[in-house]
XYZ file of C-alpha atoms in Angstrom:
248
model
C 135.159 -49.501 14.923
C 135.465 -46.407 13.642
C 132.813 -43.273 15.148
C 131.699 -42.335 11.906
C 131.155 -44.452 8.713
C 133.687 -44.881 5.946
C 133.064 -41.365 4.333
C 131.926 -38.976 6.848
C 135.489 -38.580 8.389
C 138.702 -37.803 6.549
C 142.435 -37.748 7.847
C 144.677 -35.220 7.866
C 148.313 -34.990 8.505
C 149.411 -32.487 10.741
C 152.801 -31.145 12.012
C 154.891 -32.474 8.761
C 153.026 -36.042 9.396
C 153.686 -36.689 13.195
C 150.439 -36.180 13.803
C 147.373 -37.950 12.044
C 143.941 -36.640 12.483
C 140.480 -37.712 11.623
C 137.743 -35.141 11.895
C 134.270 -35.073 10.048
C 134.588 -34.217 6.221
C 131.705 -31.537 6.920
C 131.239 -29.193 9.604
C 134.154 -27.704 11.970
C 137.643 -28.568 11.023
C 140.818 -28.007 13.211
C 142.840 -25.716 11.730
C 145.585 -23.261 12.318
C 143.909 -22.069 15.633
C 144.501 -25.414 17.073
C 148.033 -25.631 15.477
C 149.084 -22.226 17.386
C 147.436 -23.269 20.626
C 149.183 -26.602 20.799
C 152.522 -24.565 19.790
C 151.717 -22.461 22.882
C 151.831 -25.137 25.671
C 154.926 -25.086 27.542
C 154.510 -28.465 29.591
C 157.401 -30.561 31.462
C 156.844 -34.296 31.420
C 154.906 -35.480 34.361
C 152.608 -32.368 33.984
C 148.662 -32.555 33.736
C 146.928 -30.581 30.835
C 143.437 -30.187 30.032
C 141.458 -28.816 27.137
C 138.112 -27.428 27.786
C 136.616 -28.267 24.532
C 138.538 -30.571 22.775
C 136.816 -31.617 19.928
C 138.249 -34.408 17.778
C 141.268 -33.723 19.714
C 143.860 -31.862 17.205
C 145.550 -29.835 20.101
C 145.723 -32.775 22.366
C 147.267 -34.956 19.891
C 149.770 -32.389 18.740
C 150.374 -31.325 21.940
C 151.343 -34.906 22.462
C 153.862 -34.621 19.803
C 155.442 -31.904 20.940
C 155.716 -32.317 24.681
C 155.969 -36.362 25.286
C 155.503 -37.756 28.750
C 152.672 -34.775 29.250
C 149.401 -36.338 30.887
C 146.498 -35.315 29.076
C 142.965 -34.383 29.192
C 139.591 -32.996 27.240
C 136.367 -31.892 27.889
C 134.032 -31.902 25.168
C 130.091 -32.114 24.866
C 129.608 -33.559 21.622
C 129.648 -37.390 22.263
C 130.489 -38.065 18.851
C 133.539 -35.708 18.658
C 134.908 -37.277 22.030
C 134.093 -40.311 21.064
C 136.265 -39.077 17.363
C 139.240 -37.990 19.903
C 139.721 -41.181 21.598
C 139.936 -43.062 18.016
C 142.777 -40.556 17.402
C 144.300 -41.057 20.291
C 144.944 -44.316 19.592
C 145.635 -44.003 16.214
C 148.592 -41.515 17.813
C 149.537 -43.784 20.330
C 148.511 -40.689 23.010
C 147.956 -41.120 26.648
C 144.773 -38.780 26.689
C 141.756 -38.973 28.891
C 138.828 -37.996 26.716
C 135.395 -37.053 29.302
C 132.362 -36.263 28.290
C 130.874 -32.935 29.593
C 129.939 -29.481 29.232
C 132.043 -26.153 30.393
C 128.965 -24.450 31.896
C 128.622 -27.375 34.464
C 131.892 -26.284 35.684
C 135.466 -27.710 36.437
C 134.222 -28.970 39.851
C 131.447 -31.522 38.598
C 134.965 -33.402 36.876
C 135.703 -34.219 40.497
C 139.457 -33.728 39.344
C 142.405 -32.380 40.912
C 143.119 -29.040 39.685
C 145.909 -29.433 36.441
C 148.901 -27.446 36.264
C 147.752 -26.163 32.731
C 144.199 -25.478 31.037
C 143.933 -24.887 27.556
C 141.226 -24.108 25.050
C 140.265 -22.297 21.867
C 136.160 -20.908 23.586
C 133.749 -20.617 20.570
C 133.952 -16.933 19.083
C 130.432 -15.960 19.260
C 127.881 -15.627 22.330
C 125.259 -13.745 20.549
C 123.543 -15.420 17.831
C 122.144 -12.736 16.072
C 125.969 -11.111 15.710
C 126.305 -13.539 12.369
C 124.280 -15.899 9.964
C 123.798 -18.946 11.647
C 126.420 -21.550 11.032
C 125.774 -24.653 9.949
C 124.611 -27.152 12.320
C 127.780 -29.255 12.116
C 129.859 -26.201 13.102
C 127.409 -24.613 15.625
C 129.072 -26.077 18.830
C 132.335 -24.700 17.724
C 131.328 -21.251 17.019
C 128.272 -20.501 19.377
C 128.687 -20.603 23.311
C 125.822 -20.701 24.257
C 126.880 -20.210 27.880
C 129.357 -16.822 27.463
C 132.843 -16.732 26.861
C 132.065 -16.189 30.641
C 131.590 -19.458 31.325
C 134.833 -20.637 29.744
C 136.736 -18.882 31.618
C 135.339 -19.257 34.921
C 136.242 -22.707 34.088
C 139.438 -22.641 32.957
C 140.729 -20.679 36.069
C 138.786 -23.004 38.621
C 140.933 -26.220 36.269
C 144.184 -25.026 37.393
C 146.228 -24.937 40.500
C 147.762 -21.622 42.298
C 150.573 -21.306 39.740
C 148.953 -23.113 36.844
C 149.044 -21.672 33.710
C 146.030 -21.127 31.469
C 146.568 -20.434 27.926
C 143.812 -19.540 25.354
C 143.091 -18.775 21.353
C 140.473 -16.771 20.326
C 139.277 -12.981 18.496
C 141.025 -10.227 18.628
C 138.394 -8.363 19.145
C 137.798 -10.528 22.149
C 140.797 -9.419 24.081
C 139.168 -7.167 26.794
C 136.607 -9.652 27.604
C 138.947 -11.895 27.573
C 141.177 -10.216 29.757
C 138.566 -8.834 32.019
C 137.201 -12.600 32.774
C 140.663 -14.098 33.466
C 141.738 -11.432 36.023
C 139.288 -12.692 38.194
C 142.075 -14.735 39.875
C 144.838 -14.958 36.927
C 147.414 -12.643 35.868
C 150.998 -12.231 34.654
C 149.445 -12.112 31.500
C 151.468 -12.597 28.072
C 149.577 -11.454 24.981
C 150.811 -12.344 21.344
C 148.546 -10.515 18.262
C 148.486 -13.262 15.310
C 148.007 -11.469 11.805
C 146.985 -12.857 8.595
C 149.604 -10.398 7.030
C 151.695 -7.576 8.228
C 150.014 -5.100 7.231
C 146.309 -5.799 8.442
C 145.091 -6.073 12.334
C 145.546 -8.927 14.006
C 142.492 -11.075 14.069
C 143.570 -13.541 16.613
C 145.448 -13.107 20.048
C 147.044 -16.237 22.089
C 147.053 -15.072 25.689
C 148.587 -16.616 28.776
C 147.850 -16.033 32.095
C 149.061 -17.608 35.197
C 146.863 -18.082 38.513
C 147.406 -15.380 41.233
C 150.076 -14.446 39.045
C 150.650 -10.259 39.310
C 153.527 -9.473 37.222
C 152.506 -7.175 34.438
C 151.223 -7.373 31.044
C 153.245 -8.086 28.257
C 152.737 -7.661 24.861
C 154.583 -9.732 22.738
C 156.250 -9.458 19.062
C 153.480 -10.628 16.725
C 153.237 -14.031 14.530
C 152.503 -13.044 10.595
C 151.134 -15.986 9.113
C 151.669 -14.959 5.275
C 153.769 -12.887 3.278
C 152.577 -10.863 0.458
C 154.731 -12.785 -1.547
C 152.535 -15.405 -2.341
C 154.062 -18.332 -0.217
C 151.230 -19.926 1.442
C 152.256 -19.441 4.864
C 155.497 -17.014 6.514
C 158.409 -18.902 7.134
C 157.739 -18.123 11.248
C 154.341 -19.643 10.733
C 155.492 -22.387 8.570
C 158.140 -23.887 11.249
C 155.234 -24.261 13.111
C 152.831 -25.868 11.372
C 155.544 -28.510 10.676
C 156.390 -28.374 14.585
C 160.052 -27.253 13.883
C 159.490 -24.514 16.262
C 157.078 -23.424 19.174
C 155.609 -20.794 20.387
C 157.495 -19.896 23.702
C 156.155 -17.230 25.823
């Protein structure tokens, strides 16, 4: 049976119909941010992956698509969403483990093995008083009510010496993001997303590796329209349809 009734969810096609994906017709809805993360994992079949707050599961299952024979995992809080990502991983046919839990208990109270990648796309805001309060269906995917601090203490505890962590979120975000992850990450790989060319980038995808210490690098950028009224760039485009990743 389905998690919601007939009406509350609605399915989308993703990555030129490989992917199908139901997710509630009101509140958050997976997007391009989970597109470009998913395009971002580079995993080898065999290797373990988890999401730290995987919602209805739209990187999972493309992630699935792209890199078959990859073992995966999410961590999400809402039981209703997980309970939403399981339903789509069978309707995808994915091997993903879907638990139920939240990042501010920490990777340890899994009782897992640490995974050779972590993934996630941390809600934007900490503070609620930095923007009008969301509505309640999006709250969870916006607020952290714990810190971005939180996330990534998690996501570096989640992987092994080696392990790769890999992570959407603001721009404006970077040096906190950076600052968090160097606790015991580096190597770190930086790519600015911009909505167009000629306007700052509003998103970054960073990588960083555990105990890694090569140094930064700041990749070419991903525009994802042009100002000549396509919808999307034809970089941004090949991805979206999962003709092309995101390689770092």
């Amino acid at each position: 049976m389905s998690v919601a009734a007939e009406g509350e969810v609605v399915e989308n096609a993703l990555l030129g119909g490989r992917v199908r994906l139901r997710q509630p017709a009101k509140g958050y809805r997976a997007g391009m941010d989970a597109a470009l993360l998913a395009a971002a994992v580079e995993a080898r079949p065999g290797e373990r992956v988890v999401e730290a707050g995987s919602g209805a599961g739209a990187v999972l299952m493309q992630i699935a698509a792209r890199r078959p024979g990859v073992r995966l995992t999410g961590l999400e809080r809402d039981p209703s969403m997980a309970a939403l990502a399981r339903e789509n991983a069978a309707l995808n046919g994915a091997e993903a483990q879907i638990l139920e839990g939240d990042v501010a208990a920490g990777f340890r109270a899994l009782e897992l093995p640490p995974f050779d990648h972590a993934v996630s796309n941390p809600p934007f805001f900490d503070d609620p008083g930095a923007l009008r309060a969301p509505a309640e269906g999006k709250r969870g995917a916006w607020m952290a009510d714990d810190g971005l601090a939180a996330w990534t203490r998690f996501l570096l505890k989640a992987v092994r010496e080696g392990g790769t962590i890999t992570v959407i979120h603001r721009a404006d975000r970077l040096a906190d993001l950076l600052a968090g992850l160097s606790a015991t990450a580096g190597s770190f790989s930086v790519r600015p997303v911009h909505a167009f060319a000629d306007e700052p980038a509003k998103r970054v995808l960073v990588r960083a590796v555990k105990t890694g210490r090569a140094p930064l690098r700041l990749l070419p950028a991903l525009v994802l329209h042009d100002r000549g009224g396509g919808k999307h760039s034809p970089a941004a485009e090949a991805v979206l349809r999962g003709e092309a990743g995101l390689g770092w």
